[in-house]
């Protein structure tokens, strides 16, 4: 299986130019660093040995058969052009080091600036792709996994991924180049001593791999727990009224404490690996540098012809290389955390999506506007975690323009049945036909453009009232929005607000009453001018004074469209064209209100309890 982190880095190739500029900055920084280290030996020589002319010393260091040709040529040129005054040469070395430091700082700035730009852009793209995936995942997958885990992946999992990218393009490149520059300087002065110091590299690589596996496993568990934490927070804060009324603050605190503790335990497992890696690797590096220093010291004190300045430069260079490469221990942890996040990201991106946009089959055709029948043909459906079918061999045929009420006890499958029409759910067997056309064979977007749904929950979004009415129809004219609000009996209370239709709503429509929110939702459905209207207990939150007006508005908009109603109120079902009675996912009877009162025992029970309770004074409740 391809490493998920490296697979995700392909997105960085979109920014080749920025990365090239970043690498140029990193190279300038490393070259300046190496140049400064390389000046160490000449500086020591100038300060220590004043008996030999500088030109001869330069030729001794650089113009030797074992040096590269370009080094010999540079040494010969330098020996001819050096000033005679040692103090002037010392000042020249200091100025050179200062110049190299300025160049290195400019290179580091350029490197970091381009790296951060690339990482932020990549993270933005991944968040966009994941959100696009989440918004197009089928409803059944949303119900199975839950929204909290998806939120955690989109919002939180990109953070360790960004850290890994920043480490790869930033810290890795910078530290590796600086370490490589120091090692090159060491190799220049003494190959044998340098190779002895590099013996520790395989040992460090093995240790990093062992620590990395532990960090990667624990990070995956941390990210999963973080998703559960988001779910607990959303539930408790979203239902804060219920929590407070039921004195459930203590229960919620304990539930959150358990999840919080579990995340703490997983993060503590990462702690020891993080804490041990850097000092252990640093100690190993120091041990081998001391080993090299001991060998170099032996040769210096036992061999008078030994180049002490070169040996000291090798020791210092290896020490600087070890110091530069020490942060790579933490880099390994960051990469493993990013690897765990990338794996969860690709799991989300691999989930199935609805056949829309680029995912839709090319052979599917648009659905003409509904004008004949809606047929439910032998529909059956069962949720994955249930052994019994929720919908069991349901057959219905509804002529265009009729209003059909679906009634039944709680859990009888009413909402599930209607979810098949806009293809929110797909039946395990059977078909849904609109005007004789199987909706599986038509494009999803044109199908849903003909359908409007008003649910029991008043779903509003942060924004103005006008924006909420025009949701999905953002180019609708203001007159159309106002007409829809009037039809839904919402215009009067909207105009009474300080800013009217421009009034901004809080999260979930905070600022309006339950009945007002529901009327805005009904206005949204009216504006769509649907051929099929689904009202899933749409008047359940409407007060008694508004209910008659809303029912009259719904009667008006029923003309010229097919309407499905899930009802718990008697006033909603008594004048519909037919009533379908569901029991445990099966249609046990259908007909008019008075007909069902005479022959259907379950409907009689519903009329006397569930339906009559909400409108006991209605005369037909006594029929």
XYZ file of C-alpha atoms in Angstrom:
623
model
C 0.000 0.000 0.000
C 1.349 3.415 -0.968
C 2.324 5.616 1.968
C -0.633 8.013 2.492
C 1.576 10.953 3.428
C 3.722 10.703 0.314
C 0.607 10.135 -1.756
C -0.845 13.369 -0.404
C 2.314 15.332 -1.243
C 1.491 15.084 -4.959
C -0.684 18.139 -4.393
C 2.482 20.130 -3.702
C 3.501 19.668 -7.336
C 0.838 22.227 -8.240
C 3.163 24.847 -6.776
C 6.441 23.941 -8.483
C 7.555 27.533 -8.979
C 6.993 28.479 -5.353
C 8.820 25.338 -4.215
C 11.696 26.128 -6.590
C 12.031 29.612 -5.059
C 11.895 28.060 -1.571
C 14.637 25.585 -2.475
C 16.773 28.422 -3.847
C 16.428 30.242 -0.524
C 17.300 27.075 1.409
C 20.356 26.485 -0.786
C 21.589 30.055 -0.237
C 21.156 29.611 3.516
C 23.027 26.290 3.565
C 25.810 27.536 1.273
C 26.323 30.583 3.478
C 26.397 28.367 6.543
C 28.962 26.046 4.949
C 31.057 28.970 3.800
C 31.147 30.375 7.320
C 32.237 27.005 8.726
C 34.903 26.659 6.025
C 36.479 29.946 7.131
C 37.116 28.534 10.591
C 40.416 26.819 9.746
C 41.993 29.816 7.960
C 40.983 32.067 10.819
C 42.608 29.765 13.364
C 45.730 29.558 11.218
C 45.986 33.336 10.969
C 45.653 33.741 14.725
C 48.031 30.888 15.657
C 50.875 30.807 13.161
C 52.372 34.139 12.170
C 55.786 32.844 11.027
C 54.704 31.471 7.631
C 53.577 33.957 4.941
C 49.853 33.861 4.306
C 50.238 33.231 0.610
C 52.267 30.090 1.402
C 49.640 28.951 3.912
C 46.867 29.382 1.342
C 48.847 27.364 -1.202
C 49.447 24.710 1.478
C 45.717 24.427 2.223
C 44.259 24.716 -1.251
C 46.884 24.216 -3.973
C 47.546 20.525 -3.352
C 47.288 17.509 -5.653
C 44.461 16.005 -3.557
C 42.251 19.090 -4.064
C 39.796 19.500 -6.917
C 41.071 21.515 -9.896
C 38.722 24.454 -9.327
C 39.825 24.569 -5.656
C 43.485 24.700 -6.706
C 42.759 27.467 -9.228
C 40.848 29.457 -6.608
C 43.691 28.973 -4.082
C 46.288 30.168 -6.559
C 44.245 33.291 -7.351
C 43.648 33.993 -3.664
C 47.346 33.640 -2.770
C 48.293 36.209 -5.398
C 45.707 38.765 -4.263
C 45.867 38.549 -0.473
C 47.086 41.673 1.369
C 50.285 41.349 3.382
C 48.881 42.729 6.649
C 47.456 39.873 8.758
C 45.083 42.222 10.586
C 43.605 43.333 7.285
C 43.157 39.697 6.319
C 41.476 38.989 9.663
C 39.097 41.892 9.071
C 38.428 40.553 5.576
C 37.498 37.174 7.067
C 35.116 38.819 9.539
C 33.501 40.870 6.772
C 33.126 37.697 4.715
C 31.431 35.896 7.608
C 29.083 38.866 8.116
C 28.246 38.951 4.409
C 27.560 35.215 4.392
C 25.320 35.581 7.455
C 23.239 38.290 5.733
C 22.918 36.168 2.587
C 21.957 33.161 4.724
C 19.291 35.143 6.598
C 17.781 36.387 3.340
C 17.763 32.818 2.036
C 16.059 31.526 5.192
C 13.397 34.254 4.954
C 12.685 33.426 1.331
C 12.600 29.713 2.103
C 10.203 30.066 5.035
C 7.920 32.528 3.229
C 7.480 30.284 0.186
C 7.117 27.161 2.335
C 4.325 28.644 4.448
C 2.563 29.847 1.284
C 2.678 26.406 -0.322
C 1.551 24.625 2.864
C -1.402 26.965 3.426
C -2.539 26.602 -0.169
C -2.262 22.819 -0.032
C -4.252 22.697 3.218
C -6.940 24.911 1.691
C -7.232 22.573 -1.297
C -7.470 19.449 0.888
C -10.137 21.034 3.107
C -12.090 21.980 0.000
C -11.852 18.468 -1.423
C -12.893 16.854 1.841
C -15.832 19.218 2.279
C -16.927 18.539 -1.287
C -16.765 14.835 -0.497
C -18.721 15.237 2.755
C -21.462 17.293 1.124
C -21.904 14.668 -1.631
C -21.741 11.534 0.532
C -25.047 9.613 0.386
C -27.399 10.116 3.317
C -27.093 6.494 4.422
C -23.320 6.938 4.867
C -23.875 10.181 6.761
C -26.232 8.389 9.129
C -23.854 5.467 9.559
C -20.669 7.428 10.289
C -22.092 10.584 11.847
C -21.269 14.198 11.093
C -18.874 14.715 14.038
C -16.214 12.430 12.557
C -16.467 14.194 9.206
C -16.109 17.608 10.875
C -13.068 16.390 12.774
C -11.404 15.155 9.595
C -12.036 18.368 7.652
C -11.134 20.805 10.444
C -8.611 19.024 12.656
C -6.889 16.349 10.549
C -5.512 18.948 8.154
C -3.475 20.480 11.000
C -1.000 17.590 11.487
C -0.913 17.288 7.700
C 0.098 20.961 7.424
C 2.717 20.430 10.113
C 4.140 17.483 8.159
C 4.235 19.497 4.924
C 5.912 22.396 6.703
C 8.434 19.987 8.182
C 9.140 18.385 4.812
C 9.546 21.605 2.842
C 10.899 23.715 5.678
C 12.733 21.992 8.483
C 13.850 18.948 6.508
C 15.297 20.879 3.604
C 16.890 23.529 5.786
C 18.435 21.204 8.347
C 19.513 18.556 5.840
C 21.197 21.131 3.607
C 22.911 22.788 6.570
C 24.034 19.378 7.863
C 25.194 18.389 4.364
C 27.135 21.640 4.043
C 28.897 21.011 7.358
C 29.681 17.412 6.363
C 31.076 18.590 3.016
C 33.397 20.966 4.865
C 34.477 18.094 7.117
C 35.097 15.826 4.118
C 37.120 18.563 2.487
C 39.531 18.703 5.418
C 39.702 14.997 6.380
C 37.745 12.192 4.741
C 38.814 9.477 7.206
C 37.804 11.334 10.373
C 34.499 12.354 8.792
C 33.558 8.784 7.833
C 34.266 7.610 11.390
C 31.845 10.254 12.654
C 29.156 9.171 10.197
C 29.040 5.613 11.584
C 26.196 6.704 13.857
C 23.827 7.444 10.950
C 22.428 3.869 10.519
C 21.899 3.517 14.287
C 19.925 6.780 14.382
C 17.831 5.717 11.359
C 16.765 2.486 13.095
C 15.810 4.331 16.276
C 13.744 6.888 14.341
C 11.843 4.091 12.602
C 10.985 2.377 15.889
C 9.801 5.612 17.509
C 7.838 6.516 14.381
C 5.660 3.387 14.419
C 4.565 4.060 17.970
C 3.757 7.709 17.241
C 1.795 6.823 14.096
C -0.465 4.289 15.829
C -1.172 6.565 18.786
C -1.882 9.548 16.513
C -4.579 7.641 14.620
C -6.300 6.882 17.920
C -5.991 10.529 19.014
C -7.652 11.750 15.812
C -10.525 9.269 16.184
C -11.081 10.346 19.779
C -11.031 13.988 18.693
C -13.954 13.244 16.373
C -15.934 11.791 19.289
C -15.106 14.873 21.331
C -16.524 17.113 18.588
C -19.695 14.991 18.584
C -20.128 15.311 22.337
C -19.623 19.070 22.194
C -22.100 19.491 19.326
C -24.757 17.439 21.081
C -24.469 19.079 24.487
C -24.156 22.677 23.256
C -26.754 22.259 20.503
C -29.299 20.927 22.984
C -28.280 23.146 25.895
C -31.902 23.914 26.830
C -32.679 20.218 27.202
C -29.477 19.668 29.168
C -30.310 22.439 31.627
C -34.003 21.597 32.040
C -33.163 17.965 32.773
C -30.343 18.892 35.178
C -28.013 16.832 32.983
C -24.964 19.078 33.302
C -23.268 16.517 35.535
C -23.925 13.692 33.094
C -22.561 15.719 30.186
C -19.491 16.692 32.205
C -18.808 13.042 33.010
C -19.319 11.992 29.402
C -16.951 14.667 28.174
C -14.453 13.817 30.924
C -14.334 10.182 29.766
C -13.618 11.197 26.161
C -11.153 13.858 27.272
C -9.328 11.336 29.461
C -9.180 8.825 26.621
C -7.593 11.418 24.362
C -5.152 12.352 27.121
C -4.135 8.706 27.532
C -3.467 8.362 23.810
C -1.453 11.585 23.689
C 0.585 10.442 26.683
C 1.581 7.346 24.724
C 3.115 9.670 22.145
C 4.782 11.681 24.912
C 7.480 9.163 25.835
C 8.503 8.611 22.213
C 8.674 12.354 21.596
C 10.551 13.063 24.818
C 13.082 10.237 24.414
C 13.933 10.542 20.735
C 15.645 13.923 20.661
C 17.945 13.544 23.715
C 18.817 9.934 22.807
C 19.774 10.825 19.262
C 21.570 13.946 20.448
C 23.559 11.875 22.928
C 24.498 9.350 20.243
C 25.623 12.166 17.945
C 27.682 13.720 20.722
C 29.253 10.326 21.507
C 30.497 9.880 17.944
C 31.730 13.491 17.746
C 33.729 12.874 20.946
C 35.053 9.671 19.389
C 36.242 11.648 16.368
C 37.743 14.321 18.656
C 39.626 11.629 20.581
C 41.077 10.131 17.411
C 41.961 13.576 16.050
C 43.564 14.554 19.351
C 45.687 11.410 19.373
C 47.082 12.203 15.925
C 47.609 15.895 16.772
C 49.577 15.178 19.943
C 51.451 12.177 18.543
C 52.121 13.559 15.075
C 53.583 17.054 14.838
C 52.911 17.195 11.087
C 49.172 16.732 11.677
C 47.040 19.661 10.462
C 45.501 20.657 13.800
C 43.355 23.448 12.301
C 41.872 21.040 9.782
C 41.153 18.453 12.478
C 39.493 21.054 14.676
C 37.414 22.171 11.671
C 36.321 18.554 11.092
C 35.262 18.176 14.734
C 33.383 21.485 14.725
C 31.757 20.676 11.373
C 30.542 17.287 12.579
C 29.240 18.885 15.757
C 27.361 21.497 13.735
C 26.040 18.757 11.424
C 24.793 16.786 14.429
C 23.183 19.940 15.838
C 21.525 20.683 12.496
C 20.225 17.135 12.095
C 19.058 16.686 15.705
C 15.634 18.306 15.025
C 15.005 15.535 12.493
C 14.090 13.331 15.457
C 11.025 15.483 16.069
C 10.573 15.714 12.320
C 10.027 11.967 12.228
C 7.211 12.304 14.773
C 5.615 15.120 12.781
C 5.734 13.047 9.616
C 4.131 10.082 11.348
C 1.377 12.275 12.773
C 0.834 13.674 9.282
C 0.823 10.123 7.898
C -1.984 9.129 10.298
C -3.978 12.246 9.327
C -3.414 11.603 5.619
C -4.703 8.052 5.993
C -7.938 9.304 7.596
C -8.232 11.945 4.892
C -7.974 9.400 2.094
C -10.475 7.156 3.884
C -12.952 10.033 3.682
C -12.113 10.789 0.057
C -12.618 7.102 -0.812
C -16.192 7.076 0.475
C -18.895 6.743 -2.192
C -20.587 9.915 -3.395
C -23.906 10.634 -5.031
C -23.858 10.518 -8.848
C -23.705 14.273 -9.433
C -21.375 16.514 -11.412
C -18.329 14.633 -12.688
C -19.524 11.469 -10.908
C -22.841 11.213 -12.769
C -23.233 8.543 -15.464
C -23.120 10.126 -18.910
C -25.993 7.963 -20.124
C -28.460 9.402 -17.574
C -30.888 11.919 -19.012
C -32.677 14.888 -17.390
C -36.140 14.179 -16.012
C -38.971 16.080 -17.718
C -41.227 18.005 -15.347
C -43.525 15.602 -13.519
C -47.088 15.569 -14.884
C -48.450 11.987 -14.697
C -47.800 9.607 -11.791
C -45.429 8.777 -8.953
C -45.140 5.014 -8.554
C -43.495 3.156 -5.668
C -42.981 -0.367 -6.916
C -42.208 -3.196 -4.451
C -39.900 -1.072 -2.308
C -37.935 -2.730 0.485
C -35.189 -1.273 2.658
C -33.258 -2.166 5.796
C -30.648 -0.164 7.698
C -27.323 -1.917 8.203
C -27.665 -2.153 11.984
C -31.225 -3.525 11.930
C -32.344 -7.078 11.283
C -35.928 -6.209 10.292
C -36.748 -4.210 7.146
C -37.866 -0.624 7.717
C -39.788 -0.684 4.423
C -41.245 -4.013 3.326
C -42.617 -4.484 -0.224
C -44.448 -1.148 -0.460
C -46.471 -0.519 -3.630
C -48.220 2.800 -4.328
C -49.306 4.735 -7.390
C -50.116 8.418 -6.946
C -51.624 10.370 -9.861
C -50.240 13.813 -10.572
C -51.886 16.587 -8.566
C -53.057 14.400 -5.704
C -52.217 14.960 -2.053
C -51.347 11.815 -0.119
C -50.974 11.610 3.645
C -48.697 8.947 5.149
C -49.725 8.017 8.682
C -48.572 5.398 11.131
C -47.062 4.854 14.518
C -43.600 6.168 15.336
C -40.947 4.053 13.615
C -43.326 2.701 10.985
C -41.122 3.992 8.146
C -42.984 7.119 7.009
C -39.980 9.411 6.588
C -37.810 6.610 5.203
C -40.406 5.893 2.513
C -40.500 9.501 1.345
C -36.698 9.715 1.304
C -36.732 7.389 -1.714
C -38.434 9.978 -3.936
C -35.567 12.550 -3.988
C -33.073 9.636 -3.866
C -31.802 10.519 -0.415
C -31.955 6.777 0.175
C -31.785 3.932 -2.332
C -34.089 0.939 -1.791
C -32.515 -2.474 -1.584
C -35.185 -3.761 -3.942
C -37.945 -2.196 -5.995
C -38.148 1.008 -8.017
C -39.419 4.573 -7.811
C -40.981 5.706 -11.095
C -41.904 9.283 -11.949
C -44.106 9.420 -15.047
C -43.025 5.861 -15.767
C -39.296 6.670 -15.660
C -37.081 4.917 -13.112
C -35.406 7.710 -11.144
C -32.172 5.677 -11.020
C -31.802 6.327 -14.745
C -32.145 10.122 -14.587
C -29.732 12.829 -13.475
C -29.908 13.596 -9.808
C -29.815 17.394 -9.954
C -32.763 17.827 -12.371
C -34.714 15.299 -10.280
C -34.220 17.242 -7.065
C -34.956 20.558 -8.758
C -38.544 19.324 -9.070
C -38.844 18.429 -5.375
C -39.167 20.554 -2.253
C -39.060 19.182 1.279
C -40.227 20.775 4.522
C -39.190 18.757 7.558
C -40.294 18.747 11.174
C -37.001 20.390 12.110
C -36.851 24.004 10.984
C -33.504 24.042 9.197
C -32.255 27.605 8.785
C -28.763 28.873 8.132
C -26.744 31.797 9.352
C -27.584 34.733 7.094
C -30.507 37.014 6.290
C -34.123 35.880 6.143
C -34.156 36.611 2.423
C -31.083 34.423 1.935
C -32.770 31.574 3.802
C -35.935 31.798 1.708
C -33.857 31.884 -1.475
C -31.597 29.019 -0.323
C -30.711 27.041 -3.451
C -32.253 29.842 -5.568
C -29.805 32.647 -4.847
C -30.654 34.512 -8.045
C -34.357 34.723 -7.247
C -35.811 38.209 -7.572
C -36.856 40.060 -4.428
C -40.492 40.091 -5.588
C -40.497 36.286 -5.828
C -39.071 35.989 -2.304
C -41.738 38.307 -0.910
C -44.532 36.472 -2.765
C -43.354 33.149 -1.324
C -43.274 34.637 2.176
C -46.802 36.002 1.753
C -48.077 32.619 0.634
C -46.489 31.049 3.715
C -48.019 33.768 5.954
C -44.523 34.893 6.912
C -44.465 38.344 5.303
C -46.237 40.090 8.165
C -43.870 39.048 10.959
C -40.813 39.509 8.710
C -41.728 43.129 7.959
C -42.253 43.722 11.676
C -38.576 42.925 12.312
C -36.186 45.912 12.519
C -34.472 45.133 9.199
C -37.252 43.171 7.535
C -36.047 40.655 4.992
C -32.437 41.729 5.603
C -32.626 40.703 9.271
C -29.623 38.492 10.035
C -30.325 35.199 11.782
C -27.991 33.450 14.193
C -26.961 29.808 14.097
C -29.953 27.499 13.417
C -32.192 30.544 12.925
C -31.765 31.950 16.415
C -33.860 35.100 16.755
C -37.133 33.608 15.488
C -39.745 31.522 17.252
C -40.320 27.912 16.263
C -43.439 28.754 14.296
C -41.738 31.628 12.514
C -38.795 29.465 11.539
C -41.146 26.856 10.134
C -42.996 29.414 8.017
C -39.688 30.625 6.571
C -38.943 26.993 5.639
C -42.342 26.680 3.964
C -41.660 29.913 2.040
C -38.370 28.392 0.868
C -40.243 25.350 -0.471
C -42.843 27.550 -2.197
C -40.139 29.568 -3.964
C -38.775 26.393 -5.599
C -42.121 25.921 -7.410
C -41.742 22.153 -7.115
C -43.682 19.545 -9.067
C -43.482 17.287 -5.982
C -43.838 18.689 -2.466
C -42.947 16.616 0.604
C -44.205 17.863 3.968
C -42.679 15.779 6.753
C -44.726 16.891 9.773
C -44.249 20.425 8.443
C -46.915 21.998 10.671
C -45.852 20.263 13.869
C -44.265 23.429 15.301
C -46.931 25.883 14.113
C -49.086 27.469 16.809
C -52.853 27.016 16.697
C -53.470 30.554 15.414
C -51.084 30.069 12.469
C -52.043 26.489 11.675
C -55.264 27.336 9.848
C -53.485 29.959 7.739
C -50.643 27.598 6.940
C -53.023 24.793 5.998
C -54.902 27.184 3.711
C -51.583 28.234 2.125
C -50.637 24.586 1.656
C -54.023 23.900 0.049
C -53.368 26.753 -2.363
C -49.918 25.584 -3.386
C -51.089 21.976 -3.796
C -52.703 22.904 -7.099
C -50.687 21.644 -10.040
C -48.281 19.470 -8.014
C -48.137 16.119 -6.221
C -47.938 16.428 -2.451
C -46.841 13.856 0.135
C -47.645 14.632 3.768
C -46.385 12.903 6.891
C -48.951 14.022 9.430
C -49.568 13.863 13.157
C -52.456 16.358 13.063
C -55.964 15.502 12.065
C -56.532 18.845 10.333
C -53.729 17.959 7.913
C -55.192 14.644 6.706
C -58.950 14.972 6.622
C -59.165 16.668 3.226
C -56.347 14.882 1.360
C -57.062 12.756 -1.689
C -55.953 9.567 0.004
C -54.381 8.392 3.237
C -51.808 5.584 3.343
C -51.529 3.700 6.626
C -48.116 2.199 7.387
C -47.393 -0.417 10.020
C -43.856 -1.774 10.480
C -42.910 -0.735 6.975
C -45.912 -2.276 5.213
C -48.983 -0.609 3.696
C -51.941 -2.112 5.515
C -54.659 0.157 4.093
C -55.292 3.303 2.068
C -58.304 5.443 1.355
C -60.209 8.524 2.523
C -60.450 9.620 6.140
C -64.052 8.473 6.639
C -63.418 5.181 4.833
C -60.452 4.327 7.015
C -62.326 5.227 10.189
C -64.884 2.592 9.266
C -62.612 -0.301 8.289
C -59.017 0.194 9.536
C -58.507 -0.585 13.211
C -54.979 0.936 13.295
C -56.231 4.170 11.734
C -59.059 4.335 14.239
C -56.506 4.036 17.019
C -54.325 6.737 15.461
C -57.317 9.059 15.005
C -58.344 8.623 18.638
C -54.835 9.030 20.060
C -52.021 10.383 17.915
C -54.073 12.432 15.421
C -56.905 13.457 17.730
C -54.574 14.543 20.550
C -53.248 17.460 18.537
C -56.698 18.601 17.400
C -59.285 17.040 19.649
C -61.831 19.736 18.968
C -62.026 19.045 15.264
C -65.476 17.691 14.422
C -64.164 14.869 12.270
C -62.110 13.584 15.137
C -65.383 12.427 16.598
C -66.566 10.696 13.416
